[in-house]
Structure formats: C-alpha cells, structure tokens
Amino acid sequence: MIEVENVTKRFGTVVAVDNVSFTVKKGEILGFLGPNGAGKTTTMRMITGYIFPDSGTVRVAGYDIFENPIEIRKHIGYLPEDNPLYTDISVMDYLEFLAQVRDIPKEKRRARIDEVVDICGLGDVLYRDIGELSRGYRQRVGLAGCMIHDPEILILDEPTSGLDPNQVVGIRELIKELGREKTVIISTHILPEVSATCNRVIIINKGKLVADGSPEELSNMMSGRASVVIGVRAPKEEVENRLREAPFVESFAETPSGEEGVLRYRITPSDGAKATEELFKLAVQNGWVLTELYRERVSLEEVFRQLTTSEEG
Amino acid sequence: MRNVLAIVRKELKTYFNSPIAYIFMIVFLTLSSWLFFRGFFLIGQAEMRPFFSLMPWLFLFFIPALTMRLWAEERKLGTVEILMTLPVKDWELVMGKFLAGFILLCITLLLTFPLPVAVAALGDPDPGPLIGGYLGTVLMGAAYMAIGLFASTITENQIIAFIVGVVFCFAMLIVGEEIVLFSVPDFLAPLFRYLGLGVHFSSIGRGVLDSRDIVYYLSVIGFFLYMCVHTIEGRRWR
Ligand SMILES: Nc1ncnc2c1ncn2[C@@H]1O[C@H](COP(=O)(O)OP(=O)(O)OP(=O)(O)O)[C@@H](O)[C@H]1O
Ligand SMILES: [Mg+2]
C-alpha cells in the first residue's frame, strides 16, 4: 500500500531523513517511533506529498509521488503535527469545505458529515467557530477532517499529544476501530500507546531506520539482553558461588522470593548466551530444586532506549 | 473548477465570518464617497472622472490589506499543510484565493452605485467614461490583487505581506509616470511607460477601450499569479 524507497531529505546541512526504506501493507497499523528530531514528521510529509524527497521515491496505492501526487492525496487522510486548523470558520463550514474538495457528491455530503461528527463526538460544537473550541475538541475536528472522505490510509502525526487521559483512551479506541479496515501510520512518543494499538513498529533515529517489526519481534530481537529470573531451594553460598563462576552470567542480584528457604535471583546474561538453558543445566547438575525459571519480557521502552541512545558509541 | 469554487467559498466565508470584509467595505465606501463628494460640491462637476482617479491611490492600501492574510495566514496557522495535501493543484489554490478577493472587491464596487446615480440626477454624464471607468477600476483592482497575493506568499507575517504589497503596487503604479521616465535611459522609457499601471488606467478611464490595455492588465495578473504558484510549489522542494 505504501512503499518508501531509499528516501533522503536534507534541510541545509541537516540530513532529516537518511536513506530510509520500508513498506506498509494494507490493514497494518504502523507505530512510527523516534526521539525528537528523528525525522518522523519529515517522513510523513514526504508520504503525503507536502514536500518532495531529495532522492528516492514513495509509492502509494501504486502511484508514484512525483508522477501522480494528486491521485495519492485522494487515498490519504492526514493529520499534520500540532493539528493545524482554521480559526475563523465554524466546524460545519470546515467539514463542508473538505467534503467539497474531497469530491463527495453533493447529495451524500450532509450524511457523511453527520457520520464523522457522530464518530468524533462533535455534535455539540458543530456551529461554533473552531477558534473557540477547547484543545480536545479541536483535536476531534482535526480527526474528523482527515477522515471525511473515508480514506484507505490514515497518517496521524502525534494525534494524542496534549489530550487528557480520558480523551487519549477515546482516540486510541477510535484509531484501533479505524485500523480494522484501514492502513494507519501513527507517530507518537507514548510507547504504551504503540503496544496497545499497533501491530507493527518502526523506530527511526537521526534520520536512519533502526528497527522494523511487530512489537513482539522487537522484544525478541532484544531478548539476548533480557534478564532471567531463577528461583531455587538450595544452599545460598553454593548457589552464589556457582553463579559467580558461570561464564554465561554477567551479573546477578538477589530479589525477595517471599517464600521460606527459596532463593531468587535476577540474572543479566552475557551477550548471546542461552542463559535460560544454561541455568536449567546448572540447577540439575547441582541437584537444586527449581521453583521458577523464566525470561523477563523486554519492554518496548527498553528496546527504544537501547536503539536510540547506544547508537553513538 | 470545482476545487477552485470550494476554495473561493471557504475564503469568502472566512472574510464574512470575521469583521474584515465589513470593515473593508464600510471604510472604503465612506472614504471614497467623502473624497468624491467633497470635490463634487467644491468644483460642481457632475462627472465620475474624479472618483475613478482616486481609485489607484485608495487601492494602494485597501487591496494589500485584503490580500495580506490570504496565504501568510495559512502558513502562520500551519493549515497550509492541510491545504497542500488535499487533492487540489497548486494553481487551483492560488486561483481560488485570488477569485475570493476579487469577488469581495467587485461587491464593494457594486455598492458605490449611489454615486453614478447621484451624478446622473444632477448632470448628464456620458455613459462611455462611466463604463470605462468601472472596467478600468476592476482591472486595476485585480492587478493589485494578484500583486498583493504574491506578497502574501513570500512571508508568514501579515504585516510584512501588507507592506511588501503596498510597495510592489506603488512601484507598478508609478513606473510609467513622467518623473520616472525622466530618470531612466531613453531606450528604456517606452518599456517603463508600457509597464506602468497608471497609464493604462487613464486611457481606459477616458472611455477608450483598447485591447492592448486589457491585454496588459491580464498579463500583469497572469504574471503575478504565476509567481504565486511558483513560490508555493518551490516550497515543496525546500
Ligand atoms: N522545514 C524545515 N527546515 C529546516 N529543518 C527542518 C525542517 N523540518 C525539519 N527539520 C529538521 O529535520 C530534522 C527532523 O525533524 P522532524 O520534524 O522530522 O522530526 P520528528 O521526528 O518529527 O521530531 P518530533 O518528535 O520532535 O516531532 C530536525 O533536525 C529538524 O530540525
Ligand atoms: Mg514530529
């Protein structure tokens, strides 16, 4: 549905997006992550045709961004960063304007407007000037505007920034609902939001793509670094000596087990070690009674931090 | 065309939903009528010529005031990003904005009808100069409008857009005047004379409808609208 191919964009000497490629399939909800200034907004602007790449190209629904920009824009609903809106016209006038340029037939316009007004909960403010609305309502106006033509693709740049927690949940639900039949790209700094709504994640850092996969895949990719927790019934001194000697253990720390006579440790494995298997063998060899043994899940936060901070070194 | 009309409607709604349009019309009508009637009673001339000769100078400030927001405001608000990702061509955006301002100007000029009515009641004016005067005024207004819109596309600051608009319009107005022609090399004088907005205006105002004057105005409008499209499109590449 969306193919981004070796796209590069410079602003003066700043390389905002550096040779980035990825594809988004129909029906995917893609979370687009990266620290401030990573190039998320710039990438989205190139997909929507607001700006052109310096090199590389973007294809959307089979059309090339340089050859058929207008055709591409028909397929996309775009909520730009900071949700820009007119202030001096009413919500109704704004939606009518969009319905007109989006080529919705005259007799269907009113019905479609009613529909999105209903979905976004704008009924109470329909005839008020947009400039008078609260931030949350303005956000809803922005969302209503970008889906008025029922586009196959939604590109949302930080759609929940600045909303209160209830509204965030509301919008998240809405996006999930829309994602059932649409292709969605959503950028955000709120990682739990991604785990909750997205089935695919792309992380970009300093203009470069550093990770691409489902949230699970990204966790697994990092799983070599995941801590392993072991609980055993055994003499404390022996256990700690063995762990200290073991080559696959980088460090370990005792954690309370909450059970009399049971020792519990959180172990950081050395790079590339199959720590879980090795620990099992160790317990068997020494005749320890194993009460628990599992690998902790790497959170998306952890993955994000690893990929976007350790790059420098 | 449908896209252009949608833009026109949106712009007109914005003009009339805020006080801009009303202030523009009221101040313009008051000022032009007052200046006209003052001369009318002092000199006792029952003709419209003095009214039309005010227009280039009134428009110099009134039209950039109307056009300054057209593009600069979109950039300030950030809505330009919405506008430029709609399935609308850049020239359609420019044309819609231009026509919206032009329509507001035409409405305002229509509201000056009491003046020719009063003149007709008191004297026996020639319809030639009257029609020519209005036609020239409309064409000149449209040319100013295109220049003002261009000024609005080069900045996101409306005040700057206004000032640049006034300066450009002023330059186009006086470039054909004798003082300027005097100070340029002889071989350039005919070119400068041709470029001046004012020269073409006065010949239309006399009731002489020369196709060269109309072609001239349409070229000025076309050139500046093209420059608008060029500036807007260029920004996609930056
Ligand atoms: N119009 C512009 N002119 C100059 N530099 C720009 C422009 N737009 C973006 N940049 C630069 O390009 C880089 C990427 O910016 P971008 O807005 O894409 O980041 P982002 O990932 O969206 O960040 P954030 O999370 O803060 O929104 C930044 O260094 C930014 O300063
Ligand atoms: Mg951004």
XYZ file of C-alpha atoms and ligand atoms in Angstrom:
583
model
C 0.000 0.000 0.000
C 2.807 2.391 0.911
C 6.340 1.875 -0.345
C 9.056 4.203 0.856
C 12.192 3.623 -1.192
C 15.651 4.945 -0.259
C 14.222 8.295 0.681
C 16.575 11.093 1.723
C 15.700 14.655 2.691
C 18.126 17.399 3.694
C 17.411 20.803 5.170
C 20.578 22.789 4.568
C 23.245 20.706 6.222
C 20.838 18.722 8.397
C 20.016 15.294 7.000
C 16.481 14.955 8.338
C 15.796 11.593 6.694
C 18.682 9.424 5.579
C 18.104 6.692 3.003
C 15.011 5.236 4.645
C 13.074 2.347 3.104
C 10.040 0.478 4.359
C 6.696 -0.755 3.133
C 3.343 -0.752 4.839
C 0.819 -3.386 3.874
C -2.900 -2.894 3.643
C -4.561 -3.139 7.039
C -1.449 -2.588 9.099
C -1.357 -0.124 11.973
C 2.176 1.138 11.994
C 3.639 2.889 15.015
C 6.297 5.336 13.978
C 8.736 5.964 16.806
C 11.850 8.006 17.354
C 13.240 10.715 19.599
C 12.641 14.426 18.934
C 14.112 15.487 15.614
C 14.449 11.891 14.394
C 12.678 12.646 11.120
C 9.196 11.233 11.709
C 7.307 14.319 10.645
C 9.573 14.815 7.646
C 8.957 11.236 6.507
C 5.199 11.630 6.873
C 5.311 14.874 4.925
C 7.020 13.082 2.077
C 4.440 10.300 2.035
C 1.595 12.804 1.925
C 3.315 14.863 -0.762
C 3.595 18.037 1.286
C 7.290 18.031 0.487
C 9.293 16.069 -2.072
C 12.290 13.894 -1.190
C 15.744 14.929 -2.423
C 16.321 11.396 -3.607
C 14.452 8.111 -3.508
C 10.730 7.867 -4.050
C 7.448 6.996 -2.407
C 4.660 4.949 -3.942
C 1.181 4.903 -2.500
C -1.567 2.636 -3.832
C 0.583 2.031 -6.890
C 1.078 5.729 -7.721
C 4.419 7.479 -7.653
C 4.730 10.627 -5.568
C 6.435 12.539 -8.375
C 4.142 11.411 -11.165
C 0.727 11.310 -9.545
C 0.765 13.380 -6.365
C -2.904 14.345 -6.660
C -4.027 10.737 -7.040
C -2.030 9.775 -3.951
C -3.544 12.533 -1.869
C -7.022 11.215 -2.646
C -6.154 7.983 -0.854
C -4.733 9.609 2.243
C -6.217 11.300 5.278
C -3.525 13.317 7.013
C -3.468 14.853 10.460
C -0.359 17.059 10.499
C 1.788 17.651 13.579
C 0.185 20.057 16.095
C -3.179 19.703 14.360
C -3.314 22.994 12.450
C -6.846 24.363 11.923
C -8.571 27.476 10.680
C -9.868 29.626 13.494
C -12.384 31.868 11.766
C -14.843 29.358 10.351
C -17.294 27.027 12.043
C -16.775 23.285 12.369
C -19.604 22.763 9.892
C -18.139 25.142 7.309
C -14.761 23.483 7.651
C -16.123 19.977 7.148
C -18.242 21.178 4.234
C -15.188 22.695 2.615
C -13.263 19.447 2.956
C -16.220 17.404 1.708
C -16.309 19.597 -1.389
C -12.640 19.367 -2.287
C -12.699 15.670 -1.434
C -15.253 15.245 -4.173
C -18.048 13.786 -2.066
C -21.215 14.041 -4.174
C -23.487 16.858 -3.100
C -26.390 14.631 -2.046
C -24.136 12.485 0.159
C -22.202 15.317 1.778
C -24.556 16.049 4.624
C -24.902 12.376 5.533
C -21.145 11.861 5.524
C -20.578 14.952 7.657
C -23.182 13.722 10.141
C -21.391 10.399 10.225
C -17.938 11.759 11.110
C -19.469 14.282 13.504
C -21.057 11.343 15.233
C -17.875 9.237 15.283
C -15.797 12.105 16.664
C -18.432 13.410 19.074
C -18.681 16.904 17.604
C -22.468 17.268 17.718
C -22.424 19.925 20.437
C -19.998 22.282 18.743
C -20.969 21.924 15.094
C -21.839 25.582 14.564
C -19.165 27.128 16.758
C -16.043 28.738 15.353
C -13.123 26.334 15.543
C -11.000 29.011 17.231
C -13.329 28.975 20.258
C -13.045 25.259 20.937
C -11.017 23.536 23.641
C -7.945 21.633 22.654
C -9.625 18.255 22.897
C -12.455 19.326 20.644
C -10.018 20.843 18.171
C -8.216 17.516 18.056
C -11.502 15.847 17.230
C -12.162 18.391 14.498
C -8.731 17.568 13.054
C -9.511 13.855 13.115
C -12.969 14.365 11.623
C -11.368 16.420 8.867
C -8.813 13.811 7.912
C -11.355 11.005 7.662
C -14.205 12.849 5.958
C -13.514 11.138 2.629
C -13.211 7.721 4.254
C -9.606 7.299 3.064
C -7.901 3.922 2.818
C -4.828 5.346 4.501
C -4.615 7.481 7.625
C -1.408 9.257 8.528
C -1.573 10.743 12.005
C 1.318 12.769 13.418
C 1.073 12.621 17.216
C -2.728 12.520 17.302
C -2.969 12.298 21.085
C -0.460 14.937 22.132
C -1.830 17.354 24.702
C -5.003 15.446 25.490
C -6.229 14.386 28.898
C -6.030 10.675 29.717
C -9.719 10.046 29.027
C -9.502 11.641 25.636
C -6.315 9.714 24.894
C -8.141 6.467 25.550
C -11.033 7.627 23.401
C -8.825 8.494 20.459
C -6.815 5.312 20.840
C -10.028 3.294 20.672
C -11.052 5.272 17.611
C -7.750 4.573 15.865
C -7.978 0.892 16.683
C -11.516 0.850 15.338
C -10.444 2.612 12.138
C -7.447 0.303 11.825
C -9.740 -2.662 11.296
C -10.278 -1.700 7.691
C -7.665 0.957 7.026
C -3.935 1.298 6.793
C -2.719 3.594 9.552
C 0.623 5.242 10.269
C 0.745 6.934 13.627
C 3.685 8.696 15.224
C 3.835 9.106 18.950
C 6.095 9.446 21.955
C 3.783 7.413 24.169
C 5.071 3.860 23.933
C 2.260 2.051 25.734
C 0.026 3.560 23.083
C 2.002 1.664 20.465
C 1.808 -1.651 22.302
C -1.922 -1.071 22.713
C -2.792 -0.114 19.143
C -0.102 -1.076 16.650
C 0.721 -4.393 15.042
C 3.926 -3.090 13.541
C 6.621 -0.717 14.784
C 9.291 1.287 13.038
C 11.926 3.115 15.045
C 13.960 5.833 13.448
C 16.860 7.702 14.958
C 18.704 10.672 13.488
C 17.029 10.106 10.150
C 18.016 6.432 9.948
C 15.726 3.448 10.274
C 16.960 1.356 13.212
C 14.200 -1.194 13.757
C 11.215 -2.578 11.893
C 8.918 -5.358 13.089
C 5.965 -6.300 15.256
C 6.207 -5.262 18.920
C 6.894 -8.933 19.778
C 9.628 -9.226 17.176
C 11.338 -6.146 18.526
C 11.209 -7.547 22.049
C 12.617 -10.853 20.846
C 15.318 -9.095 18.885
C 16.494 -7.662 22.155
C 15.844 -10.811 24.158
C 19.554 -11.663 24.422
C 19.627 -8.776 26.829
C 16.510 -9.750 28.742
C 17.013 -10.621 32.400
C 16.329 -14.165 33.542
C 14.752 -14.863 36.885
C 15.561 -18.085 38.718
C 14.178 -19.412 41.978
C 15.804 -22.420 43.728
C 15.678 -24.279 47.013
C 19.379 -24.779 47.766
C 22.255 -23.614 49.981
C 22.818 -19.928 49.437
C 26.621 -19.980 49.399
C 26.798 -22.755 46.827
C 24.305 -21.084 44.502
C 26.064 -17.736 44.600
C 29.481 -19.316 44.028
C 28.240 -21.244 41.022
C 26.613 -18.147 39.548
C 29.772 -16.134 40.069
C 31.801 -18.786 38.202
C 29.324 -19.340 35.360
C 30.544 -17.808 32.049
C 27.021 -17.016 30.833
C 26.245 -14.729 33.770
C 27.293 -11.129 33.514
C 25.854 -10.111 36.857
C 23.149 -11.193 39.235
C 21.166 -9.754 42.105
C 19.059 -11.371 44.763
C 15.390 -10.494 44.830
C 12.939 -11.402 47.581
C 11.169 -14.678 46.895
C 8.560 -14.318 49.606
C 8.907 -17.990 50.458
C 10.898 -19.579 53.326
C 14.111 -21.336 52.112
C 13.707 -20.283 48.472
C 16.392 -18.112 46.881
C 15.525 -15.874 43.978
C 17.918 -14.071 41.618
C 17.557 -11.747 38.665
C 20.382 -12.528 36.262
C 21.744 -10.387 33.477
C 23.164 -12.805 30.913
C 26.353 -12.121 28.991
C 25.842 -11.247 25.329
C 24.471 -14.003 23.156
C 24.258 -16.562 25.942
C 21.366 -19.015 26.143
C 21.021 -18.152 29.794
C 17.758 -19.934 30.485
C 19.005 -23.296 29.216
C 22.348 -22.954 30.963
C 20.689 -22.116 34.252
C 18.462 -25.166 33.984
C 21.506 -27.395 33.397
C 23.320 -25.786 36.307
C 20.428 -26.491 38.649
C 20.197 -30.116 37.512
C 23.954 -30.705 37.818
C 23.973 -29.390 41.374
C 20.721 -31.024 42.387
C 18.968 -27.761 43.219
C 15.203 -27.776 43.427
C 13.942 -25.373 40.795
C 10.903 -23.323 41.834
C 10.820 -20.901 38.921
C 12.801 -20.020 35.798
C 11.713 -17.518 33.199
C 12.950 -14.825 30.906
C 11.583 -11.352 31.504
C 9.882 -9.669 28.573
C 11.821 -6.710 27.175
C 9.524 -3.722 27.180
C 9.195 -1.513 24.143
C 10.655 1.281 26.268
C 13.770 -0.792 26.777
C 14.075 -1.547 23.065
C 13.536 2.102 22.244
C 16.170 3.268 24.700
C 18.690 0.703 23.519
C 18.244 1.601 19.870
C 18.130 5.337 20.181
C 20.821 6.002 22.761
C 23.546 3.376 22.320
C 23.992 4.309 18.660
C 26.565 6.966 19.425
C 29.208 4.616 20.879
C -13.105 24.244 -11.361
C -14.987 22.589 -8.519
C -11.859 22.809 -6.378
C -11.411 26.477 -7.194
C -15.010 27.166 -6.211
C -14.612 25.283 -2.937
C -11.609 27.453 -2.074
C -13.483 30.613 -3.083
C -16.400 29.683 -0.828
C -14.138 28.927 2.097
C -12.262 32.214 1.708
C -15.444 34.251 1.386
C -16.845 32.560 4.481
C -13.679 33.463 6.350
C -13.873 37.070 5.144
C -17.514 37.474 6.124
C -17.336 35.455 9.324
C -14.763 37.869 10.717
C -15.082 41.651 10.680
C -12.510 42.033 7.863
C -14.966 42.128 4.977
C -17.356 44.550 6.678
C -14.626 46.875 7.860
C -13.111 46.840 4.400
C -16.374 47.699 2.680
C -17.530 50.329 5.144
C -14.223 52.163 5.339
C -13.655 52.010 1.605
C -17.156 53.231 0.741
C -17.081 56.002 3.334
C -13.675 57.256 2.345
C -14.216 57.138 -1.405
C -17.674 58.789 -1.195
C -16.415 61.518 1.084
C -13.435 62.320 -1.102
C -15.657 62.256 -4.163
C -18.451 64.457 -2.788
C -16.026 66.953 -1.409
C -14.701 67.591 -4.926
C -18.190 67.264 -6.345
C -19.569 70.178 -4.340
C -16.445 72.309 -4.447
C -15.948 72.141 -8.184
C -19.541 71.379 -9.036
C -18.545 68.910 -11.692
C -21.234 66.363 -12.465
C -18.994 63.572 -13.623
C -17.388 60.429 -12.294
C -13.850 61.057 -13.527
C -12.573 62.397 -10.139
C -13.960 59.308 -8.446
C -12.083 56.922 -10.695
C -8.864 58.857 -10.444
C -8.961 58.268 -6.684
C -9.014 54.526 -7.163
C -5.327 53.787 -7.880
C -4.395 55.553 -4.666
C -7.122 54.128 -2.444
C -6.474 50.628 -3.762
C -2.818 51.032 -2.941
C -3.671 50.491 0.716
C -7.040 48.800 0.610
C -6.160 45.871 -1.601
C -2.954 44.745 0.130
C -4.985 44.918 3.359
C -7.394 42.447 1.817
C -4.803 40.116 0.338
C -2.217 40.108 3.124
C -3.882 37.290 5.017
C -4.664 35.060 2.051
C -1.518 32.959 2.119
C 0.501 34.312 5.056
C -2.229 33.304 7.490
C -2.300 29.746 6.179
C 1.394 29.463 6.878
C 1.128 31.067 10.292
C -1.653 28.700 11.334
C 0.039 25.705 9.707
C -3.128 24.967 7.725
C -1.058 25.270 4.577
C -0.038 21.680 5.303
C -3.658 20.568 5.134
C -4.334 22.662 2.054
C -1.295 21.389 0.197
C -2.032 17.750 0.904
C -5.577 17.976 -0.455
C -6.128 16.590 -3.946
C -6.008 20.110 -5.345
C -3.426 21.537 -7.718
C -1.316 24.451 -6.569
C -2.710 26.747 -9.261
C -6.234 25.921 -8.123
C -5.359 27.076 -4.617
C -3.938 30.328 -5.957
C -6.856 30.893 -8.301
C -9.391 30.248 -5.528
C -7.717 32.725 -3.215
C -7.414 35.327 -5.966
C -11.037 34.998 -7.017
C -12.288 35.263 -3.439
C -10.545 38.608 -3.016
C -11.696 39.689 -6.466
C -15.326 38.890 -5.689
C -15.163 40.872 -2.472
C -13.734 43.788 -4.458
C -16.500 43.568 -7.060
C -19.197 43.518 -4.358
C -17.657 46.635 -2.852
C -17.543 48.409 -6.210
C -21.169 47.487 -6.865
C -22.053 49.229 -3.625
C -20.685 52.507 -4.984
C -23.701 52.679 -7.337
C -25.316 55.617 -5.487
C -22.500 57.814 -6.787
C -23.163 57.453 -10.524
C -26.907 57.660 -9.763
C -26.387 60.982 -7.979
C -24.196 62.237 -10.796
C -26.759 61.215 -13.400
C -29.512 63.004 -11.482
C -27.564 66.240 -11.353
C -25.958 66.302 -14.734
C -25.988 64.426 -17.958
C -22.941 62.194 -17.882
C -21.608 60.285 -20.821
C -22.038 56.507 -20.274
C -18.761 55.757 -22.119
C -16.385 57.053 -19.461
C -18.632 55.601 -16.737
C -18.430 52.061 -18.073
C -14.776 52.512 -18.992
C -14.060 53.884 -15.532
C -15.596 50.921 -13.784
C -13.945 48.443 -16.138
C -10.560 50.081 -15.629
C -11.097 50.103 -11.877
C -11.963 46.421 -11.819
C -8.944 45.519 -13.948
C -6.613 47.652 -11.911
C -8.026 46.208 -8.672
C -7.485 42.695 -9.996
C -3.877 43.528 -10.875
C -3.271 44.898 -7.379
C -4.952 41.794 -6.018
C -2.526 39.496 -7.853
C 0.434 41.567 -6.656
C -0.864 41.569 -3.076
C -1.457 37.812 -3.153
C 2.088 37.290 -4.358
C 3.372 39.414 -1.463
C 1.347 37.191 0.868
C 3.008 34.022 -0.429
C 6.538 35.124 0.343
C 6.143 35.558 4.115
C 4.135 34.200 7.001
C 3.939 37.649 8.580
C 0.805 39.514 7.514
C 2.242 42.945 8.297
C 5.223 42.271 6.064
C 2.889 40.931 3.397
C 0.914 44.193 3.591
C 3.958 46.439 3.354
C 5.558 44.473 0.543
C 2.199 44.505 -1.254
C 1.915 48.296 -0.972
C 5.489 48.799 -2.147
C 5.085 46.499 -5.169
C 1.766 48.051 -6.162
C 3.227 51.522 -5.770
C 6.212 50.607 -7.924
C 3.940 49.215 -10.641
C 1.758 52.311 -10.451
C 4.444 54.968 -10.812
C 6.824 53.185 -13.135
C 5.117 54.799 -16.134
C 4.946 58.350 -14.715
C 6.890 61.178 -16.311
C 9.203 61.622 -13.333
C 10.358 58.043 -13.550
C 10.636 58.091 -17.329
C 12.783 61.166 -16.998
C 15.318 59.428 -14.854
C 15.771 56.230 -16.852
C 17.828 55.830 -20.041
C 15.915 56.881 -23.138
C 15.750 53.447 -24.692
C 14.049 52.071 -21.564
C 11.443 54.798 -21.369
C 8.888 53.139 -23.696
C 9.174 49.885 -21.777
C 8.651 51.622 -18.449
C 5.756 53.592 -19.871
C 4.152 50.359 -21.031
C 4.684 48.661 -17.645
C 3.053 51.429 -15.623
C -0.367 50.503 -14.253
C -1.479 54.135 -14.154
C -1.021 54.880 -17.866
C -3.319 52.077 -18.962
C -5.821 53.045 -16.335
C -6.228 56.600 -17.552
C -6.731 55.559 -21.167
C -9.478 53.107 -20.221
C -10.922 55.771 -17.915
C -11.364 58.147 -20.842
C -13.718 55.593 -22.304
C -11.218 54.417 -24.870
C -11.336 50.654 -24.746
C -8.106 49.491 -26.292
C -7.462 45.765 -26.395
C -3.785 46.467 -25.669
C -4.722 47.871 -22.254
C -6.826 44.846 -21.443
C -4.059 42.513 -22.608
C -1.678 44.485 -20.421
C -3.789 44.036 -17.290
C -4.390 40.373 -17.950
C -0.642 39.867 -18.390
C 0.155 41.569 -15.093
C -2.453 39.436 -13.332
C -1.211 36.293 -15.050
C 2.407 37.027 -14.265
C 1.887 37.585 -10.552
C -0.445 34.626 -10.162
C 2.177 32.509 -11.887
C 4.742 33.837 -9.416
C 2.437 32.803 -6.550
C 2.189 29.247 -7.870
C 5.923 29.198 -8.411
C 6.673 30.278 -4.825
C 4.224 27.816 -3.320
C 5.413 24.915 -5.415
C 9.042 25.798 -4.760
C 8.472 25.345 -1.063
C 7.684 21.671 -1.570
C 11.260 21.190 -2.737
C 12.991 23.073 0.022
N 11.330 22.935 7.425
C 12.494 22.611 7.997
N 13.577 23.397 7.856
C 14.753 23.064 8.416
N 14.958 21.967 9.154
C 13.919 21.140 9.351
C 12.635 21.420 8.785
N 11.796 20.423 9.139
C 12.526 19.569 9.890
N 13.792 19.990 10.026
C 14.870 19.285 10.754
O 14.839 17.934 10.362
C 15.042 17.081 11.481
C 13.880 16.114 11.603
O 12.723 16.819 12.001
P 11.291 16.155 12.170
O 10.328 17.249 12.408
O 11.026 15.258 11.028
O 11.491 15.303 13.490
P 10.410 14.466 14.316
O 10.881 13.065 14.343
O 9.051 14.702 13.793
O 10.580 15.098 15.766
P 9.475 15.367 16.912
O 9.337 14.107 17.659
O 10.108 16.425 17.742
O 8.213 15.814 16.258
C 15.229 18.005 12.673
O 16.604 18.126 12.897
C 14.633 19.297 12.237
O 15.294 20.377 12.852
Mg 7.345 15.477 14.551
